[in-house]
Structure formats: C-alpha cells, structure tokens
PDB file of C-alpha atoms and ligand atoms in Angstrom:
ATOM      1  CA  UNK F1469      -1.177  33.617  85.447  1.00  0.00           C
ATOM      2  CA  UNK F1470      -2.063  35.662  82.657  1.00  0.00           C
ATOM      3  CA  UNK F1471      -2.286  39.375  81.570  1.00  0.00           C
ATOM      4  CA  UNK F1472      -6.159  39.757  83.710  1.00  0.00           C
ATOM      5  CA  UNK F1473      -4.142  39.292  86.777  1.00  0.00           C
ATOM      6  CA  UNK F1474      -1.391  40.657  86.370  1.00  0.00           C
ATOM      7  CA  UNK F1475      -3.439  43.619  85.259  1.00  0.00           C
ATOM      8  CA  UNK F1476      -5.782  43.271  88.506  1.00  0.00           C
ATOM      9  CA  UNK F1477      -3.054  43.020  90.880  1.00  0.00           C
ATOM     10  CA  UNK F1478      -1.596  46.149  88.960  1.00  0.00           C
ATOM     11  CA  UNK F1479      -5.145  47.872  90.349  1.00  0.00           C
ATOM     12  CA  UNK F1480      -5.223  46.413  93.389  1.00  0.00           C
ATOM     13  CA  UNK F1481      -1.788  47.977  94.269  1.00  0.00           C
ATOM     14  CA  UNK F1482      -2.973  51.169  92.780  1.00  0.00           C
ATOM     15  CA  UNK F1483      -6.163  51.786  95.105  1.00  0.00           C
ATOM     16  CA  UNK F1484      -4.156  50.513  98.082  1.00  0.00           C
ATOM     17  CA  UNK F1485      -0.645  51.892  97.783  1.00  0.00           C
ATOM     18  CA  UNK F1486      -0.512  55.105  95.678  1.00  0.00           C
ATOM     19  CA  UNK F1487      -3.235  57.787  96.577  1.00  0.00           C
ATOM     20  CA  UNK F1488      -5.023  59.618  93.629  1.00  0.00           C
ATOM     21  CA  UNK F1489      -3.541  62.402  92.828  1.00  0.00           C
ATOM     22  CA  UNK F1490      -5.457  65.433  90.383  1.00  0.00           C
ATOM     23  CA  UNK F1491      -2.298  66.701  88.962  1.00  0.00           C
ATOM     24  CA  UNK F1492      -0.406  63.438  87.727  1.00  0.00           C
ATOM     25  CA  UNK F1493      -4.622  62.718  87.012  1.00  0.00           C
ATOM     26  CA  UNK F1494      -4.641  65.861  84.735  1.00  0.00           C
ATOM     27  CA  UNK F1495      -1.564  65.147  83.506  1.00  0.00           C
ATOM     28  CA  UNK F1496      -2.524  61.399  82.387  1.00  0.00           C
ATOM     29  CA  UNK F1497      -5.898  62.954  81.267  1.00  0.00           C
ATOM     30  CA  UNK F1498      -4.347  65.678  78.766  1.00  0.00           C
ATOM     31  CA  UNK F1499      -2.241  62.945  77.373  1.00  0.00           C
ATOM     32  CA  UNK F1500      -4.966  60.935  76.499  1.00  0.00           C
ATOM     33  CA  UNK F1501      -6.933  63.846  75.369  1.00  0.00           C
ATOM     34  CA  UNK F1502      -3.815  65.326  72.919  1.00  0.00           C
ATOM     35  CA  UNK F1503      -3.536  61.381  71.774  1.00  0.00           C
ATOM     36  CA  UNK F1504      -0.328  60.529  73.286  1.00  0.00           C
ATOM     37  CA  UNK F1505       0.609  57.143  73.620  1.00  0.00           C
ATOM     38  CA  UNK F1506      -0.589  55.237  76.996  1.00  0.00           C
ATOM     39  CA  UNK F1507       3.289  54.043  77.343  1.00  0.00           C
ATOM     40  CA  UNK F1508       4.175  56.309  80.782  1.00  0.00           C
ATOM     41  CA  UNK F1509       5.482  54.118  84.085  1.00  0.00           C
ATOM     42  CA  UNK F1510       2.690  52.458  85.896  1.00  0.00           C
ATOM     43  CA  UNK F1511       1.918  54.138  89.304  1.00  0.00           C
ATOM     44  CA  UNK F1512       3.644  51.921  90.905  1.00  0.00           C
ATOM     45  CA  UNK F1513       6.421  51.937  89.098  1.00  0.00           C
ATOM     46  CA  UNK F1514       6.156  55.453  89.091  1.00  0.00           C
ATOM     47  CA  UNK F1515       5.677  55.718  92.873  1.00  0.00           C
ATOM     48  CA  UNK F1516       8.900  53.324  93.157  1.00  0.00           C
ATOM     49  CA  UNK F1517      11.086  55.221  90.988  1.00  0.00           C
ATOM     50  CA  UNK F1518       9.674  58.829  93.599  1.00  0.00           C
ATOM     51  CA  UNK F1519      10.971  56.572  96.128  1.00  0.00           C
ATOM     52  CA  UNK F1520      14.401  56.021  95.348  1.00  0.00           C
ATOM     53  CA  UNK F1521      14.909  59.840  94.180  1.00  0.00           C
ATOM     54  CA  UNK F1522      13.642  60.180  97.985  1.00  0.00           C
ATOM     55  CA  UNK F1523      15.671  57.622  99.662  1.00  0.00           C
ATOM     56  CA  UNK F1524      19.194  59.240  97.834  1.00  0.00           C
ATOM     57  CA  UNK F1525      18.452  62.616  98.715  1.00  0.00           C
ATOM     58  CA  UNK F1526      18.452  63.044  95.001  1.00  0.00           C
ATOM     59  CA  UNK F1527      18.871  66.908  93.629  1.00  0.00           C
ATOM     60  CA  UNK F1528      19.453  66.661  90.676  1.00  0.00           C
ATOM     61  CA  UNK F1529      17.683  64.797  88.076  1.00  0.00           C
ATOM     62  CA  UNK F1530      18.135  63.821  84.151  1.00  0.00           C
ATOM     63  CA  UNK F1531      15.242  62.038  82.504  1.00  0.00           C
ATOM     64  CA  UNK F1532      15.454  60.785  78.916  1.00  0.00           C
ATOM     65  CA  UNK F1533      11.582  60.427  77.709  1.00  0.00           C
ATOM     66  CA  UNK F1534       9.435  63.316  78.986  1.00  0.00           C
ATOM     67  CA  UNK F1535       5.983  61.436  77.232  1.00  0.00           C
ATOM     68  CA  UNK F1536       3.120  63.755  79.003  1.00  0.00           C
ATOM     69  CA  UNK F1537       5.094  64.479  81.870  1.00  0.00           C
ATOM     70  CA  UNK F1538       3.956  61.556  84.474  1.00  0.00           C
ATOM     71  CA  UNK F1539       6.781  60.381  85.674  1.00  0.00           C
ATOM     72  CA  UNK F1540       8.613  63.921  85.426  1.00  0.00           C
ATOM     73  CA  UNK F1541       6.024  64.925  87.886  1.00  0.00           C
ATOM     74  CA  UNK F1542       6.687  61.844  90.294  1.00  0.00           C
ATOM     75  CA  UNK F1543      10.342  62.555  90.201  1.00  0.00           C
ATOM     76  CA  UNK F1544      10.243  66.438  90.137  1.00  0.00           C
ATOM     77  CA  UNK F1545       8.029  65.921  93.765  1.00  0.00           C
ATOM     78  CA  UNK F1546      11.028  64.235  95.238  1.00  0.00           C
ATOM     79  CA  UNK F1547      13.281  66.962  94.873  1.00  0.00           C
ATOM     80  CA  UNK F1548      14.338  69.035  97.588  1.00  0.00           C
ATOM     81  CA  UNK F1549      13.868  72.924  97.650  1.00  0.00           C
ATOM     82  CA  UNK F1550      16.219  74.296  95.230  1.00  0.00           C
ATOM     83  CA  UNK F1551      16.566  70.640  93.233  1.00  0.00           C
ATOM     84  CA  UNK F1552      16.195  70.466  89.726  1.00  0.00           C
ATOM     85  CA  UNK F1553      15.173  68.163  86.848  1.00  0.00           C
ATOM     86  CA  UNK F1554      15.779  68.224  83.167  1.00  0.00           C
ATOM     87  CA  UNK F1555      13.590  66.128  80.754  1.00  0.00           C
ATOM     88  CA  UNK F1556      14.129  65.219  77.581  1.00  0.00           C
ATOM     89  CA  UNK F1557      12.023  64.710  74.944  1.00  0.00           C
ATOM     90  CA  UNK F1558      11.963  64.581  71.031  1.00  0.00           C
ATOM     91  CA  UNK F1559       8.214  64.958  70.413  1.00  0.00           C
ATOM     92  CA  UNK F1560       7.678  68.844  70.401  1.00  0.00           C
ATOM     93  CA  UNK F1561       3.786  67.935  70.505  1.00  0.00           C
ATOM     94  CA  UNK F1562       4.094  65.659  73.369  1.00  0.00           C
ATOM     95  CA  UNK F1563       6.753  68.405  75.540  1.00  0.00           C
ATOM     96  CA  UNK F1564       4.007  71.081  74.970  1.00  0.00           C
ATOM     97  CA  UNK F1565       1.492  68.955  77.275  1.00  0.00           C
ATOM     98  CA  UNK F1566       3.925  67.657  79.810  1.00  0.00           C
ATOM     99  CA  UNK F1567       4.949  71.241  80.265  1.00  0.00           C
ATOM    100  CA  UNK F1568       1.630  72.148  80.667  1.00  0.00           C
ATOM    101  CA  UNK F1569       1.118  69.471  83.100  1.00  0.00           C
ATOM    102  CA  UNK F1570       3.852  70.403  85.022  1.00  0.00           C
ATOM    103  CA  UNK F1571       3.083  74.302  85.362  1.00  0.00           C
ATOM    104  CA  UNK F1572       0.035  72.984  86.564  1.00  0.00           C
ATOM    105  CA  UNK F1573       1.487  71.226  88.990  1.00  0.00           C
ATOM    106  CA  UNK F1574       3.438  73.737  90.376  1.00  0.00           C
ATOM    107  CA  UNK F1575       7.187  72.379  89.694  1.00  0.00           C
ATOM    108  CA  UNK F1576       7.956  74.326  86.391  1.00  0.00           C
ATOM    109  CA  UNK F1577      10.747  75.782  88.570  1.00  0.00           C
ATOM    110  CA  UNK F1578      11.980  72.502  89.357  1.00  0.00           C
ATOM    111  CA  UNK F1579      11.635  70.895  85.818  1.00  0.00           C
ATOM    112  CA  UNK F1580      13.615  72.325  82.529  1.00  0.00           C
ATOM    113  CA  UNK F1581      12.176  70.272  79.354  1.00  0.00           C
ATOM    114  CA  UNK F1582      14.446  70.271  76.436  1.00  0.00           C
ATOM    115  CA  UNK F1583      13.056  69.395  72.923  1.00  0.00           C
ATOM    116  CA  UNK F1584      14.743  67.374  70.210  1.00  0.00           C
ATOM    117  CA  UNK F1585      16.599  64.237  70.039  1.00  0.00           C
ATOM    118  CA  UNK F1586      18.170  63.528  73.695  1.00  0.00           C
ATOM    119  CA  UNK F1587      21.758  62.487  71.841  1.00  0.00           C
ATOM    120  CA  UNK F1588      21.628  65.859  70.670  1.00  0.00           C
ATOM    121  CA  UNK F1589      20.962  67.607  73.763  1.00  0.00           C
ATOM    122  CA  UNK F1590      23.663  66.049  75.673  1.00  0.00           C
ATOM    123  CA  UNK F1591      27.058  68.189  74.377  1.00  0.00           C
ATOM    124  CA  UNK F1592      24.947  71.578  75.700  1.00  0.00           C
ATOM    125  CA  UNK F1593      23.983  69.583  79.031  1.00  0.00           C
ATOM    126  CA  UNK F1594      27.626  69.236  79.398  1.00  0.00           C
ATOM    127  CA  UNK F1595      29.175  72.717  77.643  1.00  0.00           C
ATOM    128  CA  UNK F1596      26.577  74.466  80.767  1.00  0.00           C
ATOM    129  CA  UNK F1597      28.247  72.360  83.281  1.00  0.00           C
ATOM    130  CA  UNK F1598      25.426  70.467  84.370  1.00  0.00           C
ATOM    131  CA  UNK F1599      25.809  67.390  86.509  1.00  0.00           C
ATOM    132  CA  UNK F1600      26.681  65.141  88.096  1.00  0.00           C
ATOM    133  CA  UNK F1601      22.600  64.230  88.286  1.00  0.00           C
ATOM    134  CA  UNK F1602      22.281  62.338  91.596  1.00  0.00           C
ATOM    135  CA  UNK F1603      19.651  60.294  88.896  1.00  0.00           C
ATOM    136  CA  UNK F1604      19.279  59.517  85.584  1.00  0.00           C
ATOM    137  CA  UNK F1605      15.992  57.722  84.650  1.00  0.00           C
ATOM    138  CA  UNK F1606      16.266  56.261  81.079  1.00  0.00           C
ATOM    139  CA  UNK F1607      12.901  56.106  79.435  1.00  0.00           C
ATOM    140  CA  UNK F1608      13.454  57.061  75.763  1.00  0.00           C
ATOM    141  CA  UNK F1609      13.706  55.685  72.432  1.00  0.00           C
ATOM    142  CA  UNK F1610      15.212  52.424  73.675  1.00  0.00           C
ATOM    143  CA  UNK F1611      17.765  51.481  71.048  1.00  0.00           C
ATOM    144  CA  UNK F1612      19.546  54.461  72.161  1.00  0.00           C
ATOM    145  CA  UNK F1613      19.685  53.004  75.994  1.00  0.00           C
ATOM    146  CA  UNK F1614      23.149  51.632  76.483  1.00  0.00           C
ATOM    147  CA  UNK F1615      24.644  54.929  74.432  1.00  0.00           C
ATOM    148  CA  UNK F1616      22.388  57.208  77.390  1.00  0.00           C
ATOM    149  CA  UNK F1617      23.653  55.029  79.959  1.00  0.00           C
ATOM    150  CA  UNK F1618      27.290  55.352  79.097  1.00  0.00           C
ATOM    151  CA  UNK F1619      26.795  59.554  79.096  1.00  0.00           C
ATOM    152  CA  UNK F1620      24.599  59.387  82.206  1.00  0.00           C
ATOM    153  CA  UNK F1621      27.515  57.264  83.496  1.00  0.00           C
ATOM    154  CA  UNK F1622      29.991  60.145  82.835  1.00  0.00           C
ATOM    155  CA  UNK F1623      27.955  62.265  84.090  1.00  0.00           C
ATOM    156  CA  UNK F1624      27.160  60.784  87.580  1.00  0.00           C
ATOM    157  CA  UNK F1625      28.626  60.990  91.047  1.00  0.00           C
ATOM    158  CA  UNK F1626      29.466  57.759  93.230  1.00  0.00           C
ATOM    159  CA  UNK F1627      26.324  56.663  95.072  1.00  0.00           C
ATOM    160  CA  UNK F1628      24.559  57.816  91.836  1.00  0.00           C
ATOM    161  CA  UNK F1629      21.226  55.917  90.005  1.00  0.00           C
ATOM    162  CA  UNK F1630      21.144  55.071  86.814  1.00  0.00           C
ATOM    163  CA  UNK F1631      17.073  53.489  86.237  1.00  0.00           C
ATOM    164  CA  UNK F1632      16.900  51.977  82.644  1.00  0.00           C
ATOM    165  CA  UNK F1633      13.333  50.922  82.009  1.00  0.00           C
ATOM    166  CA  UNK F1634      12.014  48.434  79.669  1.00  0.00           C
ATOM    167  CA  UNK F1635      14.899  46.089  79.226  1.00  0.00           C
ATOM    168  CA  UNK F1636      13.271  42.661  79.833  1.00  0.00           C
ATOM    169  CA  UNK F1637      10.840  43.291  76.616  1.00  0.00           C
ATOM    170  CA  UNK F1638       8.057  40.101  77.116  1.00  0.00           C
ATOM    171  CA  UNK F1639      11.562  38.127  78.058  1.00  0.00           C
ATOM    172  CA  UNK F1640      13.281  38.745  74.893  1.00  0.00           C
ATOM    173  CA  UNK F1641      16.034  40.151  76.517  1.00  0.00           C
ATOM    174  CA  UNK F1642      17.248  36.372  77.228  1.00  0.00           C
ATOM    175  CA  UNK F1643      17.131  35.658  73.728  1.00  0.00           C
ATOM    176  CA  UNK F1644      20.264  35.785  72.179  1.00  0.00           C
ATOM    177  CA  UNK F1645      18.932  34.877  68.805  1.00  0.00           C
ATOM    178  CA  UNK F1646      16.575  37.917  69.209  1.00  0.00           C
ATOM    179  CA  UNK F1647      17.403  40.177  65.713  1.00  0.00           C
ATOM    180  CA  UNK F1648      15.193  43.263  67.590  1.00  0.00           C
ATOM    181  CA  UNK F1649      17.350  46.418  67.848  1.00  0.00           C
ATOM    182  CA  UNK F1650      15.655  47.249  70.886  1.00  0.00           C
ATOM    183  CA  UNK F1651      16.245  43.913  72.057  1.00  0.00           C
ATOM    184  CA  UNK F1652      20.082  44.173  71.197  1.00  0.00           C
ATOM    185  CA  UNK F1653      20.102  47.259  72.633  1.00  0.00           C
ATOM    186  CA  UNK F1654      19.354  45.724  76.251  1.00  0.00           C
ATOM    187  CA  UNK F1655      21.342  42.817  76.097  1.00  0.00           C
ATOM    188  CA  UNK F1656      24.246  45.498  75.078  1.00  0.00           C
ATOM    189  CA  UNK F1657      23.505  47.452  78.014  1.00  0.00           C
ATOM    190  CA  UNK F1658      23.802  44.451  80.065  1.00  0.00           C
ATOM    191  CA  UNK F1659      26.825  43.639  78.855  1.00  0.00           C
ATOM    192  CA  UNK F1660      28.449  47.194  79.784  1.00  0.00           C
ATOM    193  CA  UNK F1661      26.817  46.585  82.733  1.00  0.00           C
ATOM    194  CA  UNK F1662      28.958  43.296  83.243  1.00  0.00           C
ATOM    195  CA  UNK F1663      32.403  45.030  82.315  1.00  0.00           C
ATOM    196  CA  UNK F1664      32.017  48.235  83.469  1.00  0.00           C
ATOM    197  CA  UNK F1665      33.565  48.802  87.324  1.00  0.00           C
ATOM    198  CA  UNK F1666      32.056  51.637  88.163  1.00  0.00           C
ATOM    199  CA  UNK F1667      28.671  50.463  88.814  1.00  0.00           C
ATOM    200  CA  UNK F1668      27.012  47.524  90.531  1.00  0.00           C
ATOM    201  CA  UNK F1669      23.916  46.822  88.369  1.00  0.00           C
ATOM    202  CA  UNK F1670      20.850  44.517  88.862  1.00  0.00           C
ATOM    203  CA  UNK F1671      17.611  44.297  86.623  1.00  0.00           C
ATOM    204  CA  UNK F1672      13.803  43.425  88.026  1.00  0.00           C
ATOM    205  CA  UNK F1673      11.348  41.442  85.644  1.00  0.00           C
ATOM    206  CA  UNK F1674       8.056  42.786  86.242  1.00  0.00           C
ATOM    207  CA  UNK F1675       4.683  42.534  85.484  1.00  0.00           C
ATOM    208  CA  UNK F1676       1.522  44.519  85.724  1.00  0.00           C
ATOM    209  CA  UNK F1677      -1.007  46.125  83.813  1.00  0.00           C
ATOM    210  CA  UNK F1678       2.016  46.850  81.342  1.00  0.00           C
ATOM    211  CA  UNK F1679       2.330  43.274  80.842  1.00  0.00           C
ATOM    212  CA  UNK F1680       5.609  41.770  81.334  1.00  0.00           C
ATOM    213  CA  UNK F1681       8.952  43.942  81.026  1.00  0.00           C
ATOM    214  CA  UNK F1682      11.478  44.963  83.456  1.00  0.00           C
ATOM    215  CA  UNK F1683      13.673  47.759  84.686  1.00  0.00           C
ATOM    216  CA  UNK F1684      17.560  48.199  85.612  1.00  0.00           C
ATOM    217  CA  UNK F1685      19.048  49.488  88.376  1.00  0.00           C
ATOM    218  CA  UNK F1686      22.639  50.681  88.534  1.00  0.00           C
ATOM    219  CA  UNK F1687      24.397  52.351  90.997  1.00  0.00           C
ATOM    220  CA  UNK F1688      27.573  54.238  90.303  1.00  0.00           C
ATOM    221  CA  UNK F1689      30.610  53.260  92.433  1.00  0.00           C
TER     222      UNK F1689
HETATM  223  C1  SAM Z1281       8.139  55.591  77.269  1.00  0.00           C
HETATM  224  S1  SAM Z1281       7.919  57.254  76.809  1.00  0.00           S
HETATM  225  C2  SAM Z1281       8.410  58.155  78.248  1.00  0.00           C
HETATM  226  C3  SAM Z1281       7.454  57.960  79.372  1.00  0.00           C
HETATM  227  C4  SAM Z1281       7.709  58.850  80.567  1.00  0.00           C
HETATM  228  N1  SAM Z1281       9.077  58.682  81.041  1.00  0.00           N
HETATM  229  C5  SAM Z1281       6.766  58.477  81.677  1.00  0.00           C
HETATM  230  O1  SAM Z1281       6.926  57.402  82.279  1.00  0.00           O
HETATM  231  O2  SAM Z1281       5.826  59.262  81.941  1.00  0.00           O
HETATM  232  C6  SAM Z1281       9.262  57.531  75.711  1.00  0.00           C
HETATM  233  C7  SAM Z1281       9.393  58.964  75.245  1.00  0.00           C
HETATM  234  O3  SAM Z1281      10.669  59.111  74.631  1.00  0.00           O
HETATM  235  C8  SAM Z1281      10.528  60.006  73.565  1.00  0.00           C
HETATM  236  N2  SAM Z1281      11.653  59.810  72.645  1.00  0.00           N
HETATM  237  C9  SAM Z1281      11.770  58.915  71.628  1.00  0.00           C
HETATM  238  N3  SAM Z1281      12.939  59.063  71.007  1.00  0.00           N
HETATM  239  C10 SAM Z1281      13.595  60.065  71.637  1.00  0.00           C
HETATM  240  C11 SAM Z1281      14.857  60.685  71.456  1.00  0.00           C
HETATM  241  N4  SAM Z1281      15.692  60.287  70.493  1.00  0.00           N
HETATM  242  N5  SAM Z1281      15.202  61.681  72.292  1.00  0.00           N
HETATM  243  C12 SAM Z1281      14.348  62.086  73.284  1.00  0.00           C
HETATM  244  N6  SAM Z1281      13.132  61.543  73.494  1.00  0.00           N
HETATM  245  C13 SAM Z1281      12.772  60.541  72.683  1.00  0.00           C
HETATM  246  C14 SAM Z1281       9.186  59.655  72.964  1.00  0.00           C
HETATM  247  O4  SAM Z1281       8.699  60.731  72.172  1.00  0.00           O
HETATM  248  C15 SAM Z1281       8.369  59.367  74.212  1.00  0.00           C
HETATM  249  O5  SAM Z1281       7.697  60.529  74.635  1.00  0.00           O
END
C-alpha cells in the first residue's frame, strides 16, 4: 500500500459518501486563494467528526484551530437551533477568511471566532461562564494538545467528547526515542489519557489522502 492508494481510496470515499457541498467548497476555495495551508480534516474525517457532534446531541462546541473554517462549518451544521460554537484561532489572517466563510454559510450566529493564542483565550472562556462544551475538537498547534485537553477536560460534562487530531504523526507516536515536541506532546497526552479516571479514551490510526496520522477519542465519565 502506498500514499496513491491511500490517496485514491481517500477520493473514492469522497464522491461516494460525502456530497459536494458550495459552502465548505467556497470555504476550501478562499483558503487556497488567501494561501492558507491545505492542513484542514479530510471530508471524511470531517464528515465523521459532523457525525458524532450529531449522534451526542452536541450544543455546545469548542474548537482549538479555526484554519479557513472547514471543519468549523462541518461542526457548526450539527448544532441544534440555539447551539453554539467557539473557534479558536491564532492566525488573524487565516480567522478573517474562515469568518468570511462562515457568514457565507449562514452559521455566523452559531460560530464565535476568537483570535490569538488559544492558551490565552481560555481564562475569558471561563471568567464568561462558558461551558461545559458537549465537544471539544483539538486541532491546533499540537505541542499544546495534552495542556488543551486537560482545560477542555475541566471544562466538559459526563458523556462529553474530547477529539484530539493528529496524534499518530507517520507512527511516531510509538516511538519512544522520538525527540519531536509534537511527538512528545502525543505520547504525553496518552499518558493522561492512561491515568486520568474521568475519561475512557481510544485513538484511530488512519490513512488517506493526508497520509498516515490518527485521531483520539475521549469521552468524559
Ligand atoms: C490543522 S489547522 C486547523 C484545521 C481546522 N480545524 C480544519 O480542520 O479545518 C491548525 C490551526 O491552528 C492554528 N494555531 C496554531 N497555533 C495556535 C494557537 N496557539 N492558538 C490557536 N490556534 C493556533 C493555526 O494557525 C491553524 O490555523
């Protein structure tokens, strides 16, 4: 198997499973055309992550890593009249075109971006009272993923999903020789993961047209 299949399969899933859509289209499109990085959730992904906001009845959403706005648009569409989502993002640049791809989309009441470094933006997240987010998707800079975790964690409700993407890293997350910080930071979020009793926590090595990486799934106690 190499990265041609995996990266076929990828489109094969695409035309068969997840419907075009012009406003995650425009929103991939504007991203491209501002020069944004191509690093968003692949549609399926994407549509998997819509799914399980849909199958908890999810609310109320955090999301570290706004990017363009993709997968803020997937999740955003599984709210529930009167739900709500809040984005972060560090890239001013990069918030300015998700926001316009979400207005366009219709779900700028839904979706409240906040720009600047996410560890910064957490005290005022909790000062207003928000929470407990029925779902945290963790998507940022990915050294900082067990330290979001453990504040998403504090901030959740039992029956609560915490979705940390990107952990597997082309395997390196099995590497314990591995001096990567991004690497460190996954196996350290696994090993939370291990100790910590209020979640039960499993994590899905994937590949796709992303190549080979992997997501975790915990779910708060
Ligand atoms: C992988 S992308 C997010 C992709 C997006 N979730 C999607 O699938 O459409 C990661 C994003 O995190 C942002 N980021 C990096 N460091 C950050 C930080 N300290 N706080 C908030 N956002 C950060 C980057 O600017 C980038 O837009």
């Amino acid at each position: 198997m190499d990265q041609e299949t995996f990266s076929a399969v990828d489109a094969f899933i695409e035309e068969t499973l997840v419907p075009p859509d012009e406003s995650l289209q425009a929103a991939l499109d504007a991203a491209e055309e501002a020069g944004l990085p191509a690093i968003q959730v692949s549609p399926p992904q994407g549509k998997l992550l819509q799914m399980l906001a849909r199958l908890q009845g999810a609310r109320t959403v955090l999301e570290f890593g706004t990017l363009g706005g993709y997968s803020t648009i997937l999740l955003a569409r599984a709210l529930p009249a009167g739900g709500r989502l809040i984005s972060l993002e560090a890239n001013a640049d990069y918030a300015a075109v998700a926001a316009a791809g979400i207005a366009r989309a219709g779900l700028d009441d839904v979706v409240e971006l906040r720009v600047g470094p996410a560890l910064e933006a957490l005290p005022a997240l909790a000062e207003e009272g928000l929470g407990p987010f029925d779902l945290t998707f963790i998507d940022a800079d990915k050294v900082n993923t067990p330290n979001y975790f453990a504040w998403a964690l504090d901030h959740s409700r039992p029956g609560s999903l915490i979705v940390a993407d990107n952990v597997v890293r082309g395997g390196t997350l099995a590497d314990g020789s591995s001096g990567e910080e991004a690497t460190l930071a996954q196996r350290r979020l696994h090993e939370m993961l291990a100790a910590e009793p209020r979640v039960t926590a499993t994590t899905i090595q994937t590949v796709g047209g992303k190549g080979y990486d992997g997501f975790t799934i915990a779910l708060v106690c």
